[in-house]
mmCIF file of C-alpha atoms in Angstrom:
data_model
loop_
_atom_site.group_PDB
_atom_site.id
_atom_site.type_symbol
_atom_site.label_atom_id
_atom_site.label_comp_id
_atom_site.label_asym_id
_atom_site.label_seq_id
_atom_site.Cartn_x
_atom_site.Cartn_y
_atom_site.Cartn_z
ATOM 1 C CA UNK A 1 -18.876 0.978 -13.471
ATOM 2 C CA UNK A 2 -17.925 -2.364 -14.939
ATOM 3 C CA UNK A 3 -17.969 -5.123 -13.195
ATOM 4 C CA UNK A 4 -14.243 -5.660 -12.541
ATOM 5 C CA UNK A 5 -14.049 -2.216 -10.857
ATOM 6 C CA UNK A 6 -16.506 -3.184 -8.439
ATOM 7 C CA UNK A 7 -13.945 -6.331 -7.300
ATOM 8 C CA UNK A 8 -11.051 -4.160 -7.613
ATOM 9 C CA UNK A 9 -9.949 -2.731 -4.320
ATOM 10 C CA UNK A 10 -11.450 1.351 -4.412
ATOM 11 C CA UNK A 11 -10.270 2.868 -0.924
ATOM 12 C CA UNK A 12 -6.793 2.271 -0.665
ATOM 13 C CA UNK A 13 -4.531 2.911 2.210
ATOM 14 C CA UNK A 14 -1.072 4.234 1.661
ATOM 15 C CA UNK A 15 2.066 3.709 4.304
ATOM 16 C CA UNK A 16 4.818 5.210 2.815
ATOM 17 C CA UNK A 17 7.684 7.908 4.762
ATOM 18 C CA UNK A 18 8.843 9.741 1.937
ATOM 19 C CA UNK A 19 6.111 12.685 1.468
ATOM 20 C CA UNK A 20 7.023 13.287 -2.654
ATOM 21 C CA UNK A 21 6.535 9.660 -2.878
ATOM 22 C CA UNK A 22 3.370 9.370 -0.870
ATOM 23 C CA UNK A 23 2.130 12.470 -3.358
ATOM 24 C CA UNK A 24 2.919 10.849 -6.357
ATOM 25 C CA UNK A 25 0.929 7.396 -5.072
ATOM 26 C CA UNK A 26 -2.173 9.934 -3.769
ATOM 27 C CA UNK A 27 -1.922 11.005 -7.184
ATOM 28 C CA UNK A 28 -1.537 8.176 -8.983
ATOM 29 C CA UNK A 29 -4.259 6.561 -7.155
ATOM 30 C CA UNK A 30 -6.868 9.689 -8.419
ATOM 31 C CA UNK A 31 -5.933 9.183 -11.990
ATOM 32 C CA UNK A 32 -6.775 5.381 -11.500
ATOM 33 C CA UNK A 33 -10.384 6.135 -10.356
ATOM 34 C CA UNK A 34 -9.424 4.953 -6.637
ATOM 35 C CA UNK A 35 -9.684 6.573 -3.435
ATOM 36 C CA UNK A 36 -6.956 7.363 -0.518
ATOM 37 C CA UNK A 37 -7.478 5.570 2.675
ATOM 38 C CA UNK A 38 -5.422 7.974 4.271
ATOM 39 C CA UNK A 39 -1.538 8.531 3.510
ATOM 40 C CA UNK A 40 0.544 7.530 6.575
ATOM 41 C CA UNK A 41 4.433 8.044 7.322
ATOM 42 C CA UNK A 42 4.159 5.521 10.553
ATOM 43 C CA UNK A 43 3.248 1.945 11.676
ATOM 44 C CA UNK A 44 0.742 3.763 14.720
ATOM 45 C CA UNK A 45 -0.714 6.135 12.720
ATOM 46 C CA UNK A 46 -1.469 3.618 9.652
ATOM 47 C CA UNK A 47 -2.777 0.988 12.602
ATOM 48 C CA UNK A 48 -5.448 3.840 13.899
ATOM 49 C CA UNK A 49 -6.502 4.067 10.515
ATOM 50 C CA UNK A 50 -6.694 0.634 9.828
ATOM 51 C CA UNK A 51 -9.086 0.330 12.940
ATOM 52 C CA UNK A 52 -11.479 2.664 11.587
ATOM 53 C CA UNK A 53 -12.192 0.252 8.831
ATOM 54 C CA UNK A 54 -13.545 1.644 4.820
ATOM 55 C CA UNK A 55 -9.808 0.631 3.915
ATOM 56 C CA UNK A 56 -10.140 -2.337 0.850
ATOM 57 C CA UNK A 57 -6.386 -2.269 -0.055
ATOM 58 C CA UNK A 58 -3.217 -1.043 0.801
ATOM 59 C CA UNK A 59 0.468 0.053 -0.384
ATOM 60 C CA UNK A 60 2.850 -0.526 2.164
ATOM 61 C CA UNK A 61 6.657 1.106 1.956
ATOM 62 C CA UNK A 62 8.729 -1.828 3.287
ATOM 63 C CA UNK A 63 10.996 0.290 5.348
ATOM 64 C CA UNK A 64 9.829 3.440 7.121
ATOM 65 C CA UNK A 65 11.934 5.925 9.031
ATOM 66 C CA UNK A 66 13.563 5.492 12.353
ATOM 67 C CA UNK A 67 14.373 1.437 10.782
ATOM 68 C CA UNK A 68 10.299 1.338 11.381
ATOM 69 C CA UNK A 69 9.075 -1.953 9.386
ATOM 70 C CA UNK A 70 5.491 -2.064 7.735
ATOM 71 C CA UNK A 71 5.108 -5.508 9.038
ATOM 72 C CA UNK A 72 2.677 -4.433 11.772
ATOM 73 C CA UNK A 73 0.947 -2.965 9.505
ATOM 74 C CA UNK A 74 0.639 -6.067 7.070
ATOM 75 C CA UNK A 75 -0.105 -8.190 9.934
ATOM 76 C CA UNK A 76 -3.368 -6.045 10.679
ATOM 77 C CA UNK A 77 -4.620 -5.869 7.077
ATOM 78 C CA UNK A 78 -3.999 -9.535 6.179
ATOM 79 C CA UNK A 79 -5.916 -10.150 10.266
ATOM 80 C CA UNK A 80 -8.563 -8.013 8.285
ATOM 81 C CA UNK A 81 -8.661 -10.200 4.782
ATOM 82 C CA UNK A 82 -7.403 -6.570 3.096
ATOM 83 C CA UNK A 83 -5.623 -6.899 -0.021
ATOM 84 C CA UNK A 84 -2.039 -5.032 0.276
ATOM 85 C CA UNK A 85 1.489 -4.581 -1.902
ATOM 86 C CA UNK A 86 4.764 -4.061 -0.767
ATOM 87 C CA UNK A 87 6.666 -0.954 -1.882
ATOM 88 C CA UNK A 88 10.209 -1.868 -2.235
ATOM 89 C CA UNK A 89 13.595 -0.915 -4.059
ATOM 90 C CA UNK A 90 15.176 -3.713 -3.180
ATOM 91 C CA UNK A 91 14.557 -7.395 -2.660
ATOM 92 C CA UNK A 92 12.849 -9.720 -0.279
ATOM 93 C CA UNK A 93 15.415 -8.677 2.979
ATOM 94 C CA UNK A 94 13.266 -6.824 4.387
ATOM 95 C CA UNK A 95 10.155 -8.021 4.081
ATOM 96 C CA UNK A 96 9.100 -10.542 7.228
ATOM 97 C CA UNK A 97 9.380 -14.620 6.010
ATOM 98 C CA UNK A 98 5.545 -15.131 6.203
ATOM 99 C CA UNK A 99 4.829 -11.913 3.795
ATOM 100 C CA UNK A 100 7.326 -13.159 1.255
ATOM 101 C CA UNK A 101 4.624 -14.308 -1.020
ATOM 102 C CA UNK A 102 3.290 -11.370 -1.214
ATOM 103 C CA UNK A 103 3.164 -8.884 -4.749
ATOM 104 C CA UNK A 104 5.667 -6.348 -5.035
ATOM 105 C CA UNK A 105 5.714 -2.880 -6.189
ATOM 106 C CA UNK A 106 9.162 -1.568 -7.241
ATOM 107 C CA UNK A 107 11.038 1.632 -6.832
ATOM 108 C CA UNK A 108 10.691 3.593 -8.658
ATOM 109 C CA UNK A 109 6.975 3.882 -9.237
ATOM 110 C CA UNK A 110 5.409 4.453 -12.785
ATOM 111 C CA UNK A 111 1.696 4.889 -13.293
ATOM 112 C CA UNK A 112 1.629 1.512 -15.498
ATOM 113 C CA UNK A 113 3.250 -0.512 -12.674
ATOM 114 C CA UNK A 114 0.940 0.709 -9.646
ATOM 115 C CA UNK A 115 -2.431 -0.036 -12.025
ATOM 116 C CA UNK A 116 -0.875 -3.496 -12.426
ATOM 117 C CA UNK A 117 -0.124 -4.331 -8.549
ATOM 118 C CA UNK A 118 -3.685 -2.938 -7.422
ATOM 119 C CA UNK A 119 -5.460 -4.980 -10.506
ATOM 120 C CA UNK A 120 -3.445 -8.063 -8.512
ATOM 121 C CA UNK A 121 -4.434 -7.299 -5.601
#
């Protein structure tokens, strides 16, 4: 293992409502060499995991369903000093004015674009 991996967020949670999506990230994620936190289609569920700690990073879908926002969720990782990245099509609407700064990951995923928003995480 080289010495960048070891920074490099390994466990990472996943908070996304769309279940082919969510596959394709669990997926994705294996090929990279990284581990799934857990893959979560709600703000309480993703919270219980969060609690339980061994999550180092996170993707977070921007809008879940029901109008459900992530920004619970980002509120309890960044509480935690966890890394995360915003899954989005769109632009900053959204996303809650203090998360703004944020990285972004855009719809629709490709392997090359989720290595590069986990290597800035």
């Amino acid at each position: 293992m080289t010495a960048t991996q070891q920074i490099l967020p390994q466990q990472i949670l996943i908070v996304e409502d769309e279940p082919l999506i969510a596959m394709m990230l669990e997926d994705f994620l294996e090929v990279l060499d990284k581990g799934v936190a857990g893959s979560f289609d709600t703000v309480a569920d993703a919270l219980k995991r969060i609690e339980e700690g061994g999550v180092d990073g996170a993707i977070l879908d921007v809008n879940l369903r029901g109008g459900e926002k992530s920004t619970a969720v980002a509120e309890a990782l960044a509480a935690k000093g966890v890394p995360f990245v915003f899954a989005t099509g769109g632009g900053d609407d959204g996303v809650a004015p203090e998360f703004r700064d944020r990285p972004r990951l855009q719809k629709p995923f490709t392997m090359d674009g989720v290595a590069k928003a986990l290597e800035g995480l």
